[in-house]
CSV table of C-alpha atoms and ligand atoms in Angstrom, one decimal:
chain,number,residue,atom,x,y,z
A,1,UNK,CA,75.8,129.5,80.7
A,2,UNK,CA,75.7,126.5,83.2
A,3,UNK,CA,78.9,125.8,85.4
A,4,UNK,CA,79.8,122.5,86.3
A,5,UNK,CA,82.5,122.0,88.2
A,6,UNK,CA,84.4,118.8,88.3
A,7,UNK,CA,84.3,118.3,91.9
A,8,UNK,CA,82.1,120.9,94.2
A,9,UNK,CA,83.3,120.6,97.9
A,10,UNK,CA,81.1,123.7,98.7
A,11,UNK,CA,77.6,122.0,97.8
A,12,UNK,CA,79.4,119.0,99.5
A,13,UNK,CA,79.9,120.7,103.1
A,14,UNK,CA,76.7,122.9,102.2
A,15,UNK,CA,75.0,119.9,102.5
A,16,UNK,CA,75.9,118.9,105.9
A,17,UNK,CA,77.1,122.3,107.4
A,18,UNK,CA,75.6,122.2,110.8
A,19,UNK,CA,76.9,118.7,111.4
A,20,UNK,CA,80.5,119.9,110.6
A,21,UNK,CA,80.6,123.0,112.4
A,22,UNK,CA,79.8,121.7,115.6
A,23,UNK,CA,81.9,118.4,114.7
A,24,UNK,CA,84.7,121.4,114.4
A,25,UNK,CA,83.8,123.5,117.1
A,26,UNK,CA,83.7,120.5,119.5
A,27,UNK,CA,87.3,119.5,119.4
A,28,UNK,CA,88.1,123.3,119.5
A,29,UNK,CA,86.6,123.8,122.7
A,30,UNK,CA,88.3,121.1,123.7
A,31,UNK,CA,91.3,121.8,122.6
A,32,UNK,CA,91.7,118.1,122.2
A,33,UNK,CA,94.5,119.1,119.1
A,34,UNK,CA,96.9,116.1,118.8
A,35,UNK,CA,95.3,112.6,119.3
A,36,UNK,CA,92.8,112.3,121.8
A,37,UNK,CA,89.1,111.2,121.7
A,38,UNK,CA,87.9,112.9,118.5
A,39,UNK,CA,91.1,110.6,116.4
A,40,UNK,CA,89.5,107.7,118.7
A,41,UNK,CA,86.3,107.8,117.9
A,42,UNK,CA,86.7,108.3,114.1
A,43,UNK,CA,89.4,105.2,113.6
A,44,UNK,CA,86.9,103.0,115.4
A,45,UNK,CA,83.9,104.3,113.0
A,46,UNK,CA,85.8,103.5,109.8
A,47,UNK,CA,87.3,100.6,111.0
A,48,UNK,CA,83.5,99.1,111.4
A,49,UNK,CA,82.7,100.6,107.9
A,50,UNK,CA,85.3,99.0,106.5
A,51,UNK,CA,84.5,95.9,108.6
A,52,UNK,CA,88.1,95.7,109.6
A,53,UNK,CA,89.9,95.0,112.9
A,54,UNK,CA,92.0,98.5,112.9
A,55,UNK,CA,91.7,101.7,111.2
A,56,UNK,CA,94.6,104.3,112.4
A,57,UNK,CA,94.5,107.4,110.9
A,58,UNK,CA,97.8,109.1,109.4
A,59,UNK,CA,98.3,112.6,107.8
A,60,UNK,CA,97.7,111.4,103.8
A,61,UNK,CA,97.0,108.9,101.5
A,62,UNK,CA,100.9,109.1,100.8
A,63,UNK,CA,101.5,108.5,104.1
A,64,UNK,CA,99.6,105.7,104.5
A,65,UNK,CA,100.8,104.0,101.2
A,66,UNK,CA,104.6,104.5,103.1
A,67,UNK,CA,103.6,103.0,106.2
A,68,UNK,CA,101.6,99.9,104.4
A,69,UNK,CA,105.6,100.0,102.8
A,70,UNK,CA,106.8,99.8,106.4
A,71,UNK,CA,105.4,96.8,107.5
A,72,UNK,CA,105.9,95.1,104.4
A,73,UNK,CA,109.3,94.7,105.3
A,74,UNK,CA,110.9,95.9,101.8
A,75,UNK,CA,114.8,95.8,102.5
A,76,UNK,CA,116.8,97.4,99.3
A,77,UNK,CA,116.4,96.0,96.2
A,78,UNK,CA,113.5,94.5,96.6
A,79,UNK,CA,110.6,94.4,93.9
A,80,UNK,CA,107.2,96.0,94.3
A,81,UNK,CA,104.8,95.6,91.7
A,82,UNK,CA,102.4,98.0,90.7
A,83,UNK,CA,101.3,100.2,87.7
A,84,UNK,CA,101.8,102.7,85.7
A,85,UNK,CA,98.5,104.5,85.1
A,86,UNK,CA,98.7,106.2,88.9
A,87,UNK,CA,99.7,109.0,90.9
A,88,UNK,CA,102.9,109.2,91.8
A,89,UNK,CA,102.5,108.6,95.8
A,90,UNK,CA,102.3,104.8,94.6
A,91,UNK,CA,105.5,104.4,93.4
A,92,UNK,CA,107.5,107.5,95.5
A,93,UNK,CA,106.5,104.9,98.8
A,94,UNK,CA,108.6,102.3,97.0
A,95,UNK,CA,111.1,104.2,96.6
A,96,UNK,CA,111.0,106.2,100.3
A,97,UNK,CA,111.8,102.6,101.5
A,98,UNK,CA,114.8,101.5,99.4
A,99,UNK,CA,112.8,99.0,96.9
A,100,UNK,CA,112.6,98.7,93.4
A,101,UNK,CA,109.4,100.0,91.3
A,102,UNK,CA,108.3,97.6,88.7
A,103,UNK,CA,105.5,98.2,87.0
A,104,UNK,CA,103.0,95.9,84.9
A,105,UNK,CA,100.7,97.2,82.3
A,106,UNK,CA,96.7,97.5,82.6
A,107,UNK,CA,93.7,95.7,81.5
A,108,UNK,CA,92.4,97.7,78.7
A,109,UNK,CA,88.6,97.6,80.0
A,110,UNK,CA,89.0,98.7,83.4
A,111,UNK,CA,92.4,100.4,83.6
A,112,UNK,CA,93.2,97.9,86.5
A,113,UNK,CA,96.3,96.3,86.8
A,114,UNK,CA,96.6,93.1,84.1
A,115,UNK,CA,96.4,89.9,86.5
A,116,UNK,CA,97.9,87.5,83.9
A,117,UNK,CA,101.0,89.8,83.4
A,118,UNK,CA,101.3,90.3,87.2
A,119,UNK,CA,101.6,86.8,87.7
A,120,UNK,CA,104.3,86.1,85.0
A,121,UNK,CA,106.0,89.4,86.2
A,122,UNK,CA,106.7,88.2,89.8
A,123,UNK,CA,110.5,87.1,90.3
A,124,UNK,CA,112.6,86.2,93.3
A,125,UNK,CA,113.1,89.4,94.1
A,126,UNK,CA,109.7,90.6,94.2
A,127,UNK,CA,108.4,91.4,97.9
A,128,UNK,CA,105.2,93.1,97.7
A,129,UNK,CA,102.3,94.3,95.4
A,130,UNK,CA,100.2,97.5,95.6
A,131,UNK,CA,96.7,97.4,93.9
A,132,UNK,CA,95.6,100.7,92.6
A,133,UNK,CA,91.9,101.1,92.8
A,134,UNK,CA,91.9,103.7,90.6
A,135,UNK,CA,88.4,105.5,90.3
A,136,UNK,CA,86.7,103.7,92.8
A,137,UNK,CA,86.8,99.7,91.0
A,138,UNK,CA,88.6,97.1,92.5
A,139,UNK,CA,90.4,93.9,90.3
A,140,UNK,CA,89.5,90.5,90.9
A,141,UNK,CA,91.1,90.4,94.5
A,142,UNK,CA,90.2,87.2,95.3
A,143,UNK,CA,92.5,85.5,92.3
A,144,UNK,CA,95.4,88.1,93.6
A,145,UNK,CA,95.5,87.1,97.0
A,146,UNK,CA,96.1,83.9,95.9
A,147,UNK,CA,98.4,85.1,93.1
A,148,UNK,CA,100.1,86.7,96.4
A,149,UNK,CA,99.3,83.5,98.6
A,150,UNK,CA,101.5,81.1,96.1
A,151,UNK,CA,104.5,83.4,95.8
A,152,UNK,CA,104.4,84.7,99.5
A,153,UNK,CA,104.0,88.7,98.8
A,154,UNK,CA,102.8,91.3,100.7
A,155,UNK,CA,99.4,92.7,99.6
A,156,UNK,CA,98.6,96.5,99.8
A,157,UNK,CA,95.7,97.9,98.6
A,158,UNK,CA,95.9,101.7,97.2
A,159,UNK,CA,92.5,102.2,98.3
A,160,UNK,CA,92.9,106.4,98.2
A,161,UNK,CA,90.3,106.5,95.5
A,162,UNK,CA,87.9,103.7,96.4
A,163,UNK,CA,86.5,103.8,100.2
A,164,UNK,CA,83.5,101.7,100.2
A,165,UNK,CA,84.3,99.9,97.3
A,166,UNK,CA,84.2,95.9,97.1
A,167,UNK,CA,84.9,93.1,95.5
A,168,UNK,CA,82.6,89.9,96.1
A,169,UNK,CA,81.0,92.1,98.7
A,170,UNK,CA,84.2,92.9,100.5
A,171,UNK,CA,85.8,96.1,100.8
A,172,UNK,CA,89.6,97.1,101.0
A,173,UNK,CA,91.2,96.0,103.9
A,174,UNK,CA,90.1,92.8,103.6
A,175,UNK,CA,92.1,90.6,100.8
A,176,UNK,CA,95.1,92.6,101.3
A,177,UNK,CA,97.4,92.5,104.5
A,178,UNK,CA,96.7,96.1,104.7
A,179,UNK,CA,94.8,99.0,102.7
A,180,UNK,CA,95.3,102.9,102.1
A,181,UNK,CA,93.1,105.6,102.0
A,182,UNK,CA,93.4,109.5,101.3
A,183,UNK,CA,91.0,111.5,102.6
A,184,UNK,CA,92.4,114.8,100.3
A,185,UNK,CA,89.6,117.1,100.0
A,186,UNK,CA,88.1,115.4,96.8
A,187,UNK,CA,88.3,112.1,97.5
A,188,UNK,CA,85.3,110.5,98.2
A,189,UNK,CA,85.4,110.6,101.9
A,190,UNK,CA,87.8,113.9,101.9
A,191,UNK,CA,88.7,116.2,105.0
A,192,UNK,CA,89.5,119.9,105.0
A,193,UNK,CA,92.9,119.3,104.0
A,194,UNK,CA,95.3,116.2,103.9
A,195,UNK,CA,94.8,113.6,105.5
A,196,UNK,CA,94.8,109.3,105.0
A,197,UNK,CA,94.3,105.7,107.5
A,198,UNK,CA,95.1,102.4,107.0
A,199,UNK,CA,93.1,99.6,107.8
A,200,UNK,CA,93.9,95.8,108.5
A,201,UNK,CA,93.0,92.5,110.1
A,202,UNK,CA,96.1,91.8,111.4
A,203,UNK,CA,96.8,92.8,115.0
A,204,UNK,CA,100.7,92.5,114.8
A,205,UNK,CA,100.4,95.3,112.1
A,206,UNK,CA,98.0,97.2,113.4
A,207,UNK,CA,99.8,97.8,116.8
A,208,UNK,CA,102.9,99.0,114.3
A,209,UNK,CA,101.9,101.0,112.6
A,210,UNK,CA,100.2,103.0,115.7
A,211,UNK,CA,103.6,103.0,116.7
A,212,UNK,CA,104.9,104.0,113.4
A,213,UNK,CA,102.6,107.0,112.7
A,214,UNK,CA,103.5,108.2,116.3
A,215,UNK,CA,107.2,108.1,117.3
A,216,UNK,CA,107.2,104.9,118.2
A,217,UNK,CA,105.3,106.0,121.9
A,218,UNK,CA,104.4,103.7,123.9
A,219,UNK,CA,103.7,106.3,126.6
A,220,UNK,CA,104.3,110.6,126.8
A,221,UNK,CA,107.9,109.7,127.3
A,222,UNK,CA,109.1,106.4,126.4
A,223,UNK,CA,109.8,105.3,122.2
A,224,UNK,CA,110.1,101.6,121.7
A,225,UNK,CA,111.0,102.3,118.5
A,226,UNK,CA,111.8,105.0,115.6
A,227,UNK,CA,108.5,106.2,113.8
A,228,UNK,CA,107.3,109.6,112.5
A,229,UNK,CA,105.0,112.3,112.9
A,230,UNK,CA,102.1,111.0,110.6
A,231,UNK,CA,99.4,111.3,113.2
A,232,UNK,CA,95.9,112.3,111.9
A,233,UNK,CA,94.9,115.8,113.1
A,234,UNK,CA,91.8,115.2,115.3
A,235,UNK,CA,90.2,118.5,113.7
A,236,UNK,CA,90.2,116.3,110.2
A,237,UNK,CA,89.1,113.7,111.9
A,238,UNK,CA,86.0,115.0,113.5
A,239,UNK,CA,84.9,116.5,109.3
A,240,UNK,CA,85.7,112.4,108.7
A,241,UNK,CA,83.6,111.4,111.6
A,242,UNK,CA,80.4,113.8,110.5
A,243,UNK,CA,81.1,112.9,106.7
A,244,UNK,CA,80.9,109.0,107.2
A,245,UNK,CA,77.5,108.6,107.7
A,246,UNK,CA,76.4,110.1,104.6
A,247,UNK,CA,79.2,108.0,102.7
A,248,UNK,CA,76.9,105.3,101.5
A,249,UNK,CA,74.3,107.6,100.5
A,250,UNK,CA,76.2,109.9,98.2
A,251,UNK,CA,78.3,106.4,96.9
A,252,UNK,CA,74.8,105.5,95.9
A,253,UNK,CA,74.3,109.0,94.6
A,254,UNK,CA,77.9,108.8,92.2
A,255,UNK,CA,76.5,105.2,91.3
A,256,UNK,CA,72.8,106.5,90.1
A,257,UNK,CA,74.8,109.2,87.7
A,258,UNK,CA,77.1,106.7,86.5
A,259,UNK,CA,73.9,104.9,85.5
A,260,UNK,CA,72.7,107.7,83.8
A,261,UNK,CA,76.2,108.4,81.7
A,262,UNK,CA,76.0,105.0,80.5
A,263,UNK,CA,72.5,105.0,79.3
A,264,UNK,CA,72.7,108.3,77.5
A,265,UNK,CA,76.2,109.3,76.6
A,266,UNK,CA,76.5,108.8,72.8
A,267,UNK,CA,78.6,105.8,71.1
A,268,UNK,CA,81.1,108.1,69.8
A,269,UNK,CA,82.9,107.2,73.4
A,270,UNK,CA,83.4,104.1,75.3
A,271,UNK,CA,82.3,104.4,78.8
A,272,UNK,CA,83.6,102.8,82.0
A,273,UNK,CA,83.0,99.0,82.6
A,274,UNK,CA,82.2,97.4,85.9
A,275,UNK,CA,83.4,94.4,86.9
A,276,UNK,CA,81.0,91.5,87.6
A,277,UNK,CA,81.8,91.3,91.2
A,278,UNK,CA,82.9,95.0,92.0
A,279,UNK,CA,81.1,97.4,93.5
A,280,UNK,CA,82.2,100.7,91.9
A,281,UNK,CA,82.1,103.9,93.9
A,282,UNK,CA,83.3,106.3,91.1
A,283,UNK,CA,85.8,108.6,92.0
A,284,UNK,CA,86.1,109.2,88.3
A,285,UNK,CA,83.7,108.6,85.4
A,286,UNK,CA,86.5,108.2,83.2
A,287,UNK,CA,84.9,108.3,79.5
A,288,UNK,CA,87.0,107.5,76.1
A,289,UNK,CA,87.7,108.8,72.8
A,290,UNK,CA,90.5,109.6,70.6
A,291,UNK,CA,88.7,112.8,70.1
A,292,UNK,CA,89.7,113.4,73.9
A,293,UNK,CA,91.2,117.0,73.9
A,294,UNK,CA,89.1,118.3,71.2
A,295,UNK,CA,85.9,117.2,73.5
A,296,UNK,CA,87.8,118.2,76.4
A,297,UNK,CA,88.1,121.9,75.4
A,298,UNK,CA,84.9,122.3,73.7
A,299,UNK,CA,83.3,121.2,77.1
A,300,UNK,CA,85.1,124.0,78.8
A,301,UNK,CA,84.0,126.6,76.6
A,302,UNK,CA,80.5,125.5,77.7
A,303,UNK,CA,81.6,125.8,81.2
A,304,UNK,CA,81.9,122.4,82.0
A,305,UNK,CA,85.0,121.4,83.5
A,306,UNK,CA,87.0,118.0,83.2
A,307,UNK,CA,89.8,116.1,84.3
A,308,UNK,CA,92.5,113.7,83.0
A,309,UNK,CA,93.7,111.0,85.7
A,310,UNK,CA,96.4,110.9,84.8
A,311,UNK,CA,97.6,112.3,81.4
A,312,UNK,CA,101.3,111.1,81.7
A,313,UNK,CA,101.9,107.8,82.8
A,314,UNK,CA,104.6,107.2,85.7
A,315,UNK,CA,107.1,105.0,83.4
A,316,UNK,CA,107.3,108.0,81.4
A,317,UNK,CA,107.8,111.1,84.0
A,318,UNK,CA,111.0,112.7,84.1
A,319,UNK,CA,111.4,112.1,87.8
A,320,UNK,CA,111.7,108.3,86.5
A,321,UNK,CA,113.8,108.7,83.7
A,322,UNK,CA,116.5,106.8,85.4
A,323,UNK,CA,114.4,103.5,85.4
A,324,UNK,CA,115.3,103.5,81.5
A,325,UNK,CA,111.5,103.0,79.9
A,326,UNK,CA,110.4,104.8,77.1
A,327,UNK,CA,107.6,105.3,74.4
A,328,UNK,CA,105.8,101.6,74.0
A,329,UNK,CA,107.4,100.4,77.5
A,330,UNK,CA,103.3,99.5,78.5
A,331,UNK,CA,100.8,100.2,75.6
A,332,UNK,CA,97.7,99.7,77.5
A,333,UNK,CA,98.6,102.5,79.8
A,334,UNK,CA,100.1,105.2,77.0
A,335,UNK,CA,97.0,104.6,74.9
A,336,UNK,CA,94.8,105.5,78.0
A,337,UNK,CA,96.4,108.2,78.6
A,338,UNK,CA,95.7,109.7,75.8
A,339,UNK,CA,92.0,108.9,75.3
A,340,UNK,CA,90.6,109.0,79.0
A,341,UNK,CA,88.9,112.1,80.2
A,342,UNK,CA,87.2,112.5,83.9
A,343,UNK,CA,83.2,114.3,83.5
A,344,UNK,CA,82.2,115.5,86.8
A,345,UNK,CA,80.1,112.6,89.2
A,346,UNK,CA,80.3,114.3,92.7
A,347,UNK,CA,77.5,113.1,95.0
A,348,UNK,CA,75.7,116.7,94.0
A,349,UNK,CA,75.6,117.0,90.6
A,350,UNK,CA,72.1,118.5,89.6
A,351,UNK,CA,69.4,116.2,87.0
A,352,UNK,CA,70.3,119.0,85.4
A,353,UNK,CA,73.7,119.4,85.3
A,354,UNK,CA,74.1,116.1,84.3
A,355,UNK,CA,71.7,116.1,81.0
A,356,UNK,CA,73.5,119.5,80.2
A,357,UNK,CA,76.8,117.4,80.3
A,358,UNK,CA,75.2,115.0,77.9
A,359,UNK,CA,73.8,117.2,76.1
A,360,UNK,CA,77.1,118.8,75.1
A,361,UNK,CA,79.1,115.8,74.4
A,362,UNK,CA,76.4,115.0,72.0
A,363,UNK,CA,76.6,118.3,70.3
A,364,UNK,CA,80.5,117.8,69.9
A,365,UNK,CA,80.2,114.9,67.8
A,366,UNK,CA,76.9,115.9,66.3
A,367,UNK,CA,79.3,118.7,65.0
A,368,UNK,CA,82.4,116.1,64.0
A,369,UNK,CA,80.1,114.2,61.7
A,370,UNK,CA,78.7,117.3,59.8
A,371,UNK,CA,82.2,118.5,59.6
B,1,PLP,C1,95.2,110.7,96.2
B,1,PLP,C2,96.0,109.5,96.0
B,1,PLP,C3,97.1,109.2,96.8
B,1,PLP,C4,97.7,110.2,97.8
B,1,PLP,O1,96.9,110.7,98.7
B,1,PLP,P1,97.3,112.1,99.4
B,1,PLP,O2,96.3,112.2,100.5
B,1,PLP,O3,97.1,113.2,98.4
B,1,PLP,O4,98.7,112.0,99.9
B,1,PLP,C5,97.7,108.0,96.6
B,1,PLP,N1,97.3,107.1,95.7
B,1,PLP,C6,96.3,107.4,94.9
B,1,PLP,C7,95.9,106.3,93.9
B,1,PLP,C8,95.6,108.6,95.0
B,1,PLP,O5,94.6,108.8,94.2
């Protein structure tokens, strides 16, 4: 039987091995462990990817959503708006820094955040907005910068699954005052263990928030202010810096699959839409049916395996139980739950692979209908 993994980071670094060893083995031999050239060379690199001013590296993606939190300036009881339908590092980030986590319900097409009800959600009180790119599309950013632009907000971007993503030929960074990445092992661009940047335009930020992920240093011994310790290891950054130039080319490669899905998966499920104007890098193919966990465990016992991102919404988790929501709270996002299901897209999936993924979901509702 065929194995498909949902992600595979070992045909991943296979791919590239020599590059990444000696990326490694150059920062060991000079033991150049905390900062240093190797962080250097690698902010610089994404920062011209992302065609951004600055790119600082932290230790995660959570980390960076805390520090876009940072220099938003939340004070207690402010209002952050973002959604439901994400992981949890969103919304913890609001809450490391004393603000209050509102959530607005998703466009049922894309499972990005609804723009009308984001607009009519916005109050006084509301400070700041995080956009979740979640599976590599971005929402019409142009419409909510100026959503943001009319009701003076702070824009982040929860870019963690989207580098080289765009909208109107722009990627994150650029609508919003500041975007997050993770580079977690199966992200697209992932290191060897955690690890995350920021990115900007604006130089007043971007000069905080290298102070914020390091102490507050201005020098060995002198702290202008109170930061943290979210520095970027430079051994991650040098598997970032060998990585990035094949980012484009395996984007491309996720892309050409995701072509493939939509051409041949059957009708029985709905398949992801793009945008007109986004450039989706697919994190996730994130296929539909009601039929989900029946599909979902049939596909394992053919040894292919799947993911659900995410099958609980936020508003529902017990760790938010004290916000008061329940059952119905956002439709758009309980329904998805329940219907959504990952199939694997990594950069390396086989011709192969892929038609025996097809294949199978075919056979499950070749199956249903004779039933
Ligand atoms: C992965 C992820 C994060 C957190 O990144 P870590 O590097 O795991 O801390 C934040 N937001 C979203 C949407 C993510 O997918």
């Amino acid at each position: 039987m065929m194995k498909v993994p949902l992600v595979d980071l070992k045909a991943n670094y296979l791919s590239i091995k020599d590059e990444i060893d000696s990326a490694i083995h150059e920062v060991i031999d000079n033991t150049s462990f905390i900062m240093g050239k190797y962080l250097k060379n690698f902010e610089e690199n994404y920062a011209k990817f992302c065609k951004a001013k600055h790119a600082i590296g932290c230790s995660s993606g959570t980390a960076a959503v805390h520090l876009a939190l940072l220099v938003a300036g939340l004070t207690e009881g402010d209002e952050a708006i973002t959604v439901p339908n994400t992981f949890i590092a969103t919304t913890e980030c609001i809450s490391y820094v004393g603000g209050k986590i509102k959530f607005v319900d998703v466009d049922s097409d894309t499972a990005l955040i609804n723009i009308d009800k984001l607009e009519k959600s916005i109050t006084p009180k509301t400070k700041a907005i995080i956009i979740v790119h979640l599976y590599g599309q971005m929402p019409d950013m142009k419409r909510i910068r100026e959503i943001a632009d009319d009701h003076n907000l702070f824009l982040i971007e929860d870019a963690a699954q989207a580098h080289a993503a765009e909208w109107n030929g722009h990627q994150p960074g650029y609508y919003g005052d500041i975007a997050s990445f993770s580079f977690f092992p199966a992200k697209n661009l992932g290191c060897f263990g955690d690890g995350g940047g920021v990115v900007t335009n604006n130089d007043e930020l971007g000069e905080k928030l290298r102070l914020l992920v390091n102490h507050g240093r201005t020098t060995k011994y002198e702290h202008i202010m109170e930061g943290y310790n979210y520095r970027l290891d430079p051994i991650q950054a040098a598997v970032l810096n060998a990585k990035l130039p094949h980012l484009l080319k395996w984007t491309d490669l996720r892309r050409k699959h995701a072509i493939f899905y939509d051409n041949n998966l059957p009708e029985n499920v709905q398949v992801p839409i793009e945008e007109k104007g986004a450039k989706h890098v697919y994190y996730m193919y994130e296929i539909r049916t009601k039929k989900r966990d029946e599909l979902m465990q049939f596909l394992k016992g053919k040894g292919i395996s799947c993911g659900i991102h995410y099958p609980i919404p936020l508003h529902l988790q017990p760790a938010y139980v004290n916000l008061g929501f329940k059952q119905g709270s956002f439709p758009v996002s309980e329904t998805l739950a329940k219907e959504i299901l990952s199939i694997p897209i990594y950069p390396e999936l086989t011709e192969g692979q892929r038609a025996y993924i097809v294949d199978n979901i075919n056979q499950f509702f070749n199956k249903l209908s004779k039933k």
